[in-house]
PDB file of C-alpha atoms in Angstrom:
ATOM      1  CA  MET A   2     -22.518  41.916  67.997  1.00  0.00           C
ATOM      2  CA  PHE A   3     -19.260  41.323  66.281  1.00  0.00           C
ATOM      3  CA  LEU A   4     -18.418  45.097  65.689  1.00  0.00           C
ATOM      4  CA  THR A   5     -20.411  46.039  68.934  1.00  0.00           C
ATOM      5  CA  LYS A   6     -18.130  44.498  71.329  1.00  0.00           C
ATOM      6  CA  ILE A   7     -15.109  45.784  69.761  1.00  0.00           C
ATOM      7  CA  TRP A   8     -16.640  49.361  69.351  1.00  0.00           C
ATOM      8  CA  SER A   9     -17.567  49.412  73.165  1.00  0.00           C
ATOM      9  CA  VAL A  10     -13.890  48.309  74.104  1.00  0.00           C
ATOM     10  CA  LEU A  11     -12.163  51.172  71.859  1.00  0.00           C
ATOM     11  CA  VAL A  12     -14.780  53.653  73.121  1.00  0.00           C
ATOM     12  CA  THR A  13     -13.964  52.897  76.778  1.00  0.00           C
ATOM     13  CA  LEU A  14     -10.393  53.174  76.017  1.00  0.00           C
ATOM     14  CA  TRP A  15     -10.955  56.613  74.258  1.00  0.00           C
ATOM     15  CA  ALA A  16     -13.303  57.696  76.957  1.00  0.00           C
ATOM     16  CA  VAL A  17     -10.297  57.244  79.660  1.00  0.00           C
ATOM     17  CA  ALA A  18      -7.936  59.257  77.649  1.00  0.00           C
ATOM     18  CA  VAL A  19     -10.703  62.195  77.236  1.00  0.00           C
ATOM     19  CA  THR A  20     -11.711  62.023  80.941  1.00  0.00           C
ATOM     20  CA  ALA A  21      -8.018  62.626  81.907  1.00  0.00           C
ATOM     21  CA  ALA A  22      -7.753  65.653  79.801  1.00  0.00           C
ATOM     22  CA  PHE A  23     -11.053  66.806  81.346  1.00  0.00           C
ATOM     23  CA  LEU A  24      -9.476  66.554  84.649  1.00  0.00           C
ATOM     24  CA  LEU A  25      -6.466  68.557  83.783  1.00  0.00           C
ATOM     25  CA  SER A  26      -8.470  71.455  82.075  1.00  0.00           C
ATOM     26  CA  THR A  27     -10.052  74.645  82.932  1.00  0.00           C
ATOM     27  CA  ALA A  28     -13.699  74.820  82.760  1.00  0.00           C
ATOM     28  CA  PRO A  29     -13.774  76.588  79.397  1.00  0.00           C
ATOM     29  CA  ALA A  30     -11.299  74.116  78.130  1.00  0.00           C
ATOM     30  CA  GLU A  31     -13.299  71.216  79.568  1.00  0.00           C
ATOM     31  CA  PHE A  32     -16.520  72.524  77.548  1.00  0.00           C
ATOM     32  CA  GLU A  33     -14.633  72.662  74.381  1.00  0.00           C
ATOM     33  CA  LEU A  34     -13.043  69.205  74.867  1.00  0.00           C
ATOM     34  CA  ARG A  35     -16.229  67.656  75.743  1.00  0.00           C
ATOM     35  CA  GLU A  36     -17.916  69.255  72.366  1.00  0.00           C
ATOM     36  CA  ALA A  37     -14.951  68.025  70.551  1.00  0.00           C
ATOM     37  CA  TYR A  38     -15.434  64.277  71.853  1.00  0.00           C
ATOM     38  CA  VAL A  39     -18.868  64.255  71.056  1.00  0.00           C
ATOM     39  CA  ARG A  40     -18.429  65.437  67.549  1.00  0.00           C
ATOM     40  CA  SER A  41     -15.436  63.026  66.910  1.00  0.00           C
ATOM     41  CA  LEU A  42     -17.114  59.970  68.133  1.00  0.00           C
ATOM     42  CA  ASP A  43     -19.566  59.857  65.242  1.00  0.00           C
ATOM     43  CA  GLY A  44     -16.992  60.033  62.570  1.00  0.00           C
ATOM     44  CA  ALA A  45     -14.782  57.818  64.503  1.00  0.00           C
ATOM     45  CA  GLN A  46     -17.261  55.179  64.827  1.00  0.00           C
ATOM     46  CA  GLY A  47     -18.135  55.046  61.230  1.00  0.00           C
ATOM     47  CA  LEU A  48     -14.400  54.754  60.323  1.00  0.00           C
ATOM     48  CA  VAL A  49     -13.426  52.082  62.812  1.00  0.00           C
ATOM     49  CA  ASP A  50     -16.636  50.037  61.794  1.00  0.00           C
ATOM     50  CA  ASN A  51     -15.514  50.294  58.242  1.00  0.00           C
ATOM     51  CA  GLN A  52     -11.775  49.277  59.188  1.00  0.00           C
ATOM     52  CA  LEU A  53     -13.141  46.168  61.169  1.00  0.00           C
ATOM     53  CA  ARG A  54     -15.437  45.065  58.379  1.00  0.00           C
ATOM     54  CA  THR A  55     -12.648  45.481  55.830  1.00  0.00           C
ATOM     55  CA  ARG A  56     -10.268  43.268  57.919  1.00  0.00           C
ATOM     56  CA  SER A  57     -12.818  40.606  58.518  1.00  0.00           C
ATOM     57  CA  ARG A  58     -13.931  40.481  54.906  1.00  0.00           C
ATOM     58  CA  LEU A  59     -10.318  39.897  53.977  1.00  0.00           C
ATOM     59  CA  ARG A  60      -9.987  37.048  56.367  1.00  0.00           C
ATOM     60  CA  LEU A  61     -13.244  35.428  55.256  1.00  0.00           C
ATOM     61  CA  ASP A  62     -12.298  35.545  51.655  1.00  0.00           C
ATOM     62  CA  PHE A  63      -8.957  33.828  52.682  1.00  0.00           C
ATOM     63  CA  PHE A  64     -10.768  31.045  54.627  1.00  0.00           C
ATOM     64  CA  SER A  65     -13.547  30.740  51.743  1.00  0.00           C
ATOM     65  CA  GLU A  66     -10.797  30.026  49.236  1.00  0.00           C
ATOM     66  CA  VAL A  67      -9.065  27.560  51.454  1.00  0.00           C
ATOM     67  CA  GLY A  68     -12.390  25.861  51.900  1.00  0.00           C
ATOM     68  CA  LYS A  69     -12.430  25.017  48.071  1.00  0.00           C
ATOM     69  CA  ASP A  70      -9.390  22.943  48.223  1.00  0.00           C
ATOM     70  CA  TYR A  71     -10.275  19.674  46.747  1.00  0.00           C
ATOM     71  CA  LYS A  72      -7.516  17.759  48.923  1.00  0.00           C
ATOM     72  CA  ILE A  73      -9.070  19.109  52.064  1.00  0.00           C
ATOM     73  CA  VAL A  74     -12.638  18.473  50.804  1.00  0.00           C
ATOM     74  CA  LYS A  75     -11.725  14.652  50.092  1.00  0.00           C
ATOM     75  CA  LEU A  76      -9.893  14.109  53.317  1.00  0.00           C
ATOM     76  CA  LEU A  77     -12.692  15.664  55.544  1.00  0.00           C
ATOM     77  CA  LYS A  78     -15.415  13.439  53.692  1.00  0.00           C
ATOM     78  CA  GLN A  79     -13.061  10.317  54.497  1.00  0.00           C
ATOM     79  CA  LEU A  80     -12.934  11.268  58.025  1.00  0.00           C
ATOM     80  CA  LYS A  81     -16.606  11.858  58.665  1.00  0.00           C
ATOM     81  CA  GLY A  82     -17.843   9.179  60.997  1.00  0.00           C
ATOM     82  CA  LYS A  83     -14.582   7.781  61.847  1.00  0.00           C
ATOM     83  CA  ASN A  84     -13.488   7.740  65.560  1.00  0.00           C
ATOM     84  CA  GLU A  85     -10.098   9.117  66.517  1.00  0.00           C
ATOM     85  CA  ALA A  86      -8.211   5.823  66.229  1.00  0.00           C
ATOM     86  CA  ASP A  87      -9.627   4.911  62.774  1.00  0.00           C
ATOM     87  CA  GLY A  88      -8.972   8.784  61.513  1.00  0.00           C
ATOM     88  CA  GLN A  89      -5.464   8.922  62.691  1.00  0.00           C
ATOM     89  CA  ALA A  90      -3.848   8.420  59.345  1.00  0.00           C
ATOM     90  CA  ASP A  91      -5.999  10.615  57.369  1.00  0.00           C
ATOM     91  CA  SER A  92      -6.080  13.105  60.325  1.00  0.00           C
ATOM     92  CA  LYS A  93      -2.117  13.363  60.157  1.00  0.00           C
ATOM     93  CA  GLU A  94      -2.069  13.747  56.385  1.00  0.00           C
ATOM     94  CA  LEU A  95      -4.741  16.505  56.677  1.00  0.00           C
ATOM     95  CA  THR A  96      -2.552  18.385  59.052  1.00  0.00           C
ATOM     96  CA  ALA A  97       0.513  18.152  57.025  1.00  0.00           C
ATOM     97  CA  TYR A  98      -1.127  19.366  54.015  1.00  0.00           C
ATOM     98  CA  ALA A  99      -2.904  22.385  55.697  1.00  0.00           C
ATOM     99  CA  GLN A 100       0.612  23.193  57.477  1.00  0.00           C
ATOM    100  CA  GLY A 101       2.177  23.224  54.089  1.00  0.00           C
ATOM    101  CA  LYS A 102      -0.553  25.154  52.449  1.00  0.00           C
ATOM    102  CA  LEU A 103      -1.215  27.860  55.077  1.00  0.00           C
ATOM    103  CA  VAL A 104       2.269  28.093  56.892  1.00  0.00           C
ATOM    104  CA  GLY A 105       4.573  26.888  54.503  1.00  0.00           C
ATOM    105  CA  ALA A 106       4.890  29.792  51.918  1.00  0.00           C
ATOM    106  CA  GLY A 107       5.131  32.707  54.415  1.00  0.00           C
ATOM    107  CA  GLY A 108       6.536  31.000  57.560  1.00  0.00           C
ATOM    108  CA  GLU A 109       5.292  30.501  61.066  1.00  0.00           C
ATOM    109  CA  ALA A 110       5.765  34.233  61.953  1.00  0.00           C
ATOM    110  CA  ALA A 111       3.550  35.315  58.996  1.00  0.00           C
ATOM    111  CA  PHE A 112       1.040  32.922  59.937  1.00  0.00           C
ATOM    112  CA  ARG A 113       1.075  33.967  63.722  1.00  0.00           C
ATOM    113  CA  LYS A 114       0.736  37.525  62.653  1.00  0.00           C
ATOM    114  CA  ASN A 115      -2.763  36.688  61.173  1.00  0.00           C
ATOM    115  CA  PHE A 116      -4.191  33.747  63.114  1.00  0.00           C
ATOM    116  CA  ASP A 117      -3.446  32.139  66.510  1.00  0.00           C
ATOM    117  CA  ILE A 118      -4.989  28.895  65.467  1.00  0.00           C
ATOM    118  CA  VAL A 119      -6.586  27.509  62.490  1.00  0.00           C
ATOM    119  CA  ALA A 120      -8.889  24.332  62.765  1.00  0.00           C
ATOM    120  CA  PHE A 121     -10.576  22.094  60.400  1.00  0.00           C
ATOM    121  CA  THR A 122     -13.797  20.012  61.195  1.00  0.00           C
ATOM    122  CA  ASP A 123     -15.961  17.518  59.369  1.00  0.00           C
ATOM    123  CA  ALA A 124     -19.472  17.898  58.575  1.00  0.00           C
ATOM    124  CA  ASP A 125     -20.361  16.763  62.102  1.00  0.00           C
ATOM    125  CA  GLY A 126     -18.410  19.446  63.558  1.00  0.00           C
ATOM    126  CA  ARG A 127     -15.598  17.157  64.875  1.00  0.00           C
ATOM    127  CA  ALA A 128     -11.862  18.509  64.652  1.00  0.00           C
ATOM    128  CA  TRP A 129      -9.398  16.549  62.605  1.00  0.00           C
ATOM    129  CA  ALA A 130      -6.612  19.139  62.194  1.00  0.00           C
ATOM    130  CA  ARG A 131      -5.459  22.365  64.056  1.00  0.00           C
ATOM    131  CA  LEU A 132      -2.694  24.599  63.489  1.00  0.00           C
ATOM    132  CA  GLY A 133      -1.254  27.367  65.617  1.00  0.00           C
ATOM    133  CA  ALA A 134      -0.985  28.135  69.392  1.00  0.00           C
ATOM    134  CA  ASP A 135      -1.906  25.540  71.770  1.00  0.00           C
ATOM    135  CA  LYS A 136      -2.024  28.052  74.536  1.00  0.00           C
ATOM    136  CA  VAL A 137      -5.302  29.507  72.876  1.00  0.00           C
ATOM    137  CA  TRP A 138      -7.190  26.230  73.226  1.00  0.00           C
ATOM    138  CA  GLY A 139      -5.650  25.541  76.634  1.00  0.00           C
ATOM    139  CA  ARG A 140      -7.516  28.546  78.029  1.00  0.00           C
ATOM    140  CA  LEU A 141     -10.940  26.244  77.590  1.00  0.00           C
ATOM    141  CA  GLY A 142      -9.510  22.886  78.637  1.00  0.00           C
ATOM    142  CA  ALA A 143      -7.019  20.316  77.788  1.00  0.00           C
ATOM    143  CA  ARG A 144      -9.236  18.540  75.247  1.00  0.00           C
ATOM    144  CA  GLU A 145     -10.613  21.619  73.546  1.00  0.00           C
ATOM    145  CA  GLY A 146     -10.155  21.463  69.828  1.00  0.00           C
ATOM    146  CA  LYS A 147      -7.832  18.318  69.733  1.00  0.00           C
ATOM    147  CA  VAL A 148      -8.394  15.717  67.261  1.00  0.00           C
ATOM    148  CA  GLY A 149     -11.744  13.981  67.684  1.00  0.00           C
ATOM    149  CA  ASP A 150     -13.201  16.993  69.744  1.00  0.00           C
ATOM    150  CA  LYS A 151     -16.586  18.449  68.569  1.00  0.00           C
ATOM    151  CA  ILE A 152     -16.530  22.151  68.064  1.00  0.00           C
ATOM    152  CA  GLN A 153     -19.627  22.735  66.059  1.00  0.00           C
ATOM    153  CA  GLY A 154     -20.994  25.201  68.663  1.00  0.00           C
ATOM    154  CA  PHE A 155     -18.151  27.640  68.470  1.00  0.00           C
ATOM    155  CA  PRO A 156     -19.308  31.094  67.046  1.00  0.00           C
ATOM    156  CA  GLY A 157     -18.986  31.044  63.242  1.00  0.00           C
ATOM    157  CA  VAL A 158     -18.566  27.490  63.050  1.00  0.00           C
ATOM    158  CA  LYS A 159     -22.285  26.667  63.554  1.00  0.00           C
ATOM    159  CA  ARG A 160     -23.356  28.680  60.853  1.00  0.00           C
ATOM    160  CA  ALA A 161     -20.575  27.251  58.553  1.00  0.00           C
ATOM    161  CA  LEU A 162     -21.926  23.901  59.137  1.00  0.00           C
ATOM    162  CA  THR A 163     -25.530  24.405  59.380  1.00  0.00           C
ATOM    163  CA  GLU A 164     -26.116  27.275  56.867  1.00  0.00           C
ATOM    164  CA  ARG A 165     -23.091  26.742  54.764  1.00  0.00           C
ATOM    165  CA  VAL A 166     -21.776  30.371  54.707  1.00  0.00           C
ATOM    166  CA  CYS A 167     -18.968  32.135  56.114  1.00  0.00           C
ATOM    167  CA  ALA A 168     -19.425  34.187  59.247  1.00  0.00           C
ATOM    168  CA  ASP A 169     -17.335  36.183  61.560  1.00  0.00           C
ATOM    169  CA  ASN A 170     -17.979  36.705  65.557  1.00  0.00           C
ATOM    170  CA  THR A 171     -15.851  37.242  68.791  1.00  0.00           C
ATOM    171  CA  LEU A 172     -15.120  34.757  71.318  1.00  0.00           C
ATOM    172  CA  ASP A 173     -13.993  34.862  74.969  1.00  0.00           C
ATOM    173  CA  LEU A 174     -11.463  32.444  75.863  1.00  0.00           C
ATOM    174  CA  GLY A 175     -10.273  32.339  79.277  1.00  0.00           C
ATOM    175  CA  GLY A 176     -11.110  36.254  79.794  1.00  0.00           C
ATOM    176  CA  VAL A 177      -9.525  37.230  76.395  1.00  0.00           C
ATOM    177  CA  LEU A 178     -11.370  38.470  73.594  1.00  0.00           C
ATOM    178  CA  HIS A 179     -10.727  36.818  70.134  1.00  0.00           C
ATOM    179  CA  PHE A 180     -11.766  37.353  66.688  1.00  0.00           C
ATOM    180  CA  VAL A 181     -13.409  34.162  64.930  1.00  0.00           C
ATOM    181  CA  TRP A 182     -13.623  33.442  61.249  1.00  0.00           C
ATOM    182  CA  ALA A 183     -15.199  30.628  59.679  1.00  0.00           C
ATOM    183  CA  CYS A 184     -16.179  28.984  56.137  1.00  0.00           C
ATOM    184  CA  PRO A 185     -17.752  25.892  54.936  1.00  0.00           C
ATOM    185  CA  VAL A 186     -15.374  23.401  53.296  1.00  0.00           C
ATOM    186  CA  ARG A 187     -16.844  22.334  49.922  1.00  0.00           C
ATOM    187  CA  TYR A 188     -15.881  21.652  46.474  1.00  0.00           C
ATOM    188  CA  VAL A 189     -17.420  23.551  43.830  1.00  0.00           C
ATOM    189  CA  LYS A 190     -17.373  22.438  40.210  1.00  0.00           C
ATOM    190  CA  GLU A 191     -19.334  23.976  37.436  1.00  0.00           C
ATOM    191  CA  GLY A 192     -22.321  21.604  36.290  1.00  0.00           C
ATOM    192  CA  ALA A 193     -21.790  19.218  39.410  1.00  0.00           C
ATOM    193  CA  PRO A 194     -23.627  19.342  42.778  1.00  0.00           C
ATOM    194  CA  VAL A 195     -21.534  21.057  45.740  1.00  0.00           C
ATOM    195  CA  GLU A 196     -19.592  18.550  47.718  1.00  0.00           C
ATOM    196  CA  PHE A 197     -19.997  19.763  51.344  1.00  0.00           C
ATOM    197  CA  ALA A 198     -17.438  18.218  53.830  1.00  0.00           C
ATOM    198  CA  GLY A 199     -17.181  20.460  57.013  1.00  0.00           C
ATOM    199  CA  ALA A 200     -15.807  23.581  58.055  1.00  0.00           C
ATOM    200  CA  VAL A 201     -12.513  25.636  58.552  1.00  0.00           C
ATOM    201  CA  MET A 202     -12.012  28.034  61.310  1.00  0.00           C
ATOM    202  CA  GLY A 203      -9.497  30.723  62.294  1.00  0.00           C
ATOM    203  CA  ILE A 204      -9.041  32.472  65.765  1.00  0.00           C
ATOM    204  CA  LYS A 205      -6.874  35.629  66.416  1.00  0.00           C
ATOM    205  CA  GLU A 206      -6.425  37.288  69.786  1.00  0.00           C
ATOM    206  CA  ILE A 207      -7.505  40.889  70.153  1.00  0.00           C
ATOM    207  CA  ASP A 208      -4.407  42.357  71.644  1.00  0.00           C
ATOM    208  CA  ASP A 209      -2.937  45.617  72.646  1.00  0.00           C
ATOM    209  CA  SER A 210      -1.528  45.975  69.073  1.00  0.00           C
ATOM    210  CA  PHE A 211      -4.840  45.980  67.447  1.00  0.00           C
ATOM    211  CA  ALA A 212      -6.420  48.230  70.026  1.00  0.00           C
ATOM    212  CA  LEU A 213      -3.553  50.939  69.554  1.00  0.00           C
ATOM    213  CA  SER A 214      -3.959  50.494  65.589  1.00  0.00           C
ATOM    214  CA  MET A 215      -7.882  51.067  66.119  1.00  0.00           C
ATOM    215  CA  LEU A 216      -7.131  54.193  68.490  1.00  0.00           C
ATOM    216  CA  ALA A 217      -4.770  55.630  65.957  1.00  0.00           C
ATOM    217  CA  VAL A 218      -7.654  55.543  63.541  1.00  0.00           C
ATOM    218  CA  ILE A 219      -9.718  57.386  65.969  1.00  0.00           C
ATOM    219  CA  GLY A 220      -6.886  59.854  66.418  1.00  0.00           C
ATOM    220  CA  GLU A 221      -6.502  60.502  62.795  1.00  0.00           C
ATOM    221  CA  THR A 222     -10.290  61.063  62.623  1.00  0.00           C
ATOM    222  CA  ASP A 223      -9.913  63.968  65.391  1.00  0.00           C
ATOM    223  CA  ALA A 224      -7.056  65.566  63.663  1.00  0.00           C
ATOM    224  CA  ALA A 225      -8.866  65.800  60.597  1.00  0.00           C
ATOM    225  CA  ALA A 226     -11.962  67.286  62.417  1.00  0.00           C
ATOM    226  CA  GLU A 227      -9.899  69.955  63.987  1.00  0.00           C
ATOM    227  CA  GLU A 228      -8.196  71.016  60.805  1.00  0.00           C
ATOM    228  CA  PRO A 229     -10.030  74.128  59.520  1.00  0.00           C
ATOM    229  CA  PRO A 230     -11.406  74.035  56.072  1.00  0.00           C
ATOM    230  CA  ALA A 231      -9.235  75.557  53.393  1.00  0.00           C
ATOM    231  CA  ASP A 232     -11.521  78.353  52.468  1.00  0.00           C
ATOM    232  CA  SER A 233     -11.442  79.385  56.324  1.00  0.00           C
ATOM    233  CA  LYS A 234      -7.687  79.534  56.071  1.00  0.00           C
ATOM    234  CA  ASP A 235      -7.862  81.693  53.079  1.00  0.00           C
ATOM    235  CA  ALA A 236     -10.401  83.813  54.713  1.00  0.00           C
ATOM    236  CA  GLN A 237      -8.314  84.273  57.774  1.00  0.00           C
ATOM    237  CA  GLY A 238      -5.145  85.053  55.642  1.00  0.00           C
ATOM    238  CA  ALA A 239      -7.198  87.946  53.893  1.00  0.00           C
ATOM    239  CA  LYS A 240      -8.152  89.295  57.200  1.00  0.00           C
ATOM    240  CA  ASP A 241      -4.516  89.389  58.306  1.00  0.00           C
TER     241      ASP A 241
END
């Protein structure tokens, strides 16, 4: 579902461009364009799918490492079962620590380039820290994702909490499509049982720049498909 949604959006954009070319072409040229379009789609889909998987894998690897941080594990375990008032001090400490770990080194601009928001939940799915753009959560409601709110039903978060695996998905927030990545928060020590404490989730809007980068991938595929093989060039040169 994750890849299917993104691919359908990209194909729609690509189809609009090709349709415009059809309307401006003569009948023979239209046929050639249609044939080239069909041929390029197969190769382009494989390449785009590979790009999407690679990008998602990098994000999941990142959150998997974040989820192994012992201080984050410790704070989320302390917060489990607390209400908003009782967990306020630990929540502030968790937020400050996560801010320094995820934003501090590269700065806010670098953080926003990769994520619109990052949130941490305890094992019950209750949010205790979030970083990034409040406007993303505001598309769902004033309380969504704030401290104490339960977000265990979010795509990816549910699997991270119940199956304790990393997962990616897409999410429609107020009519805008977003990537979602989530991983379990757990402390892993050799020879000791895994300490499971909750989940970490990242969200990034699928904006115009992303769509254009994927369309560029499709365009590169088309250019490669239209380039004649080296041996056919040599043969043509021999004839000339």
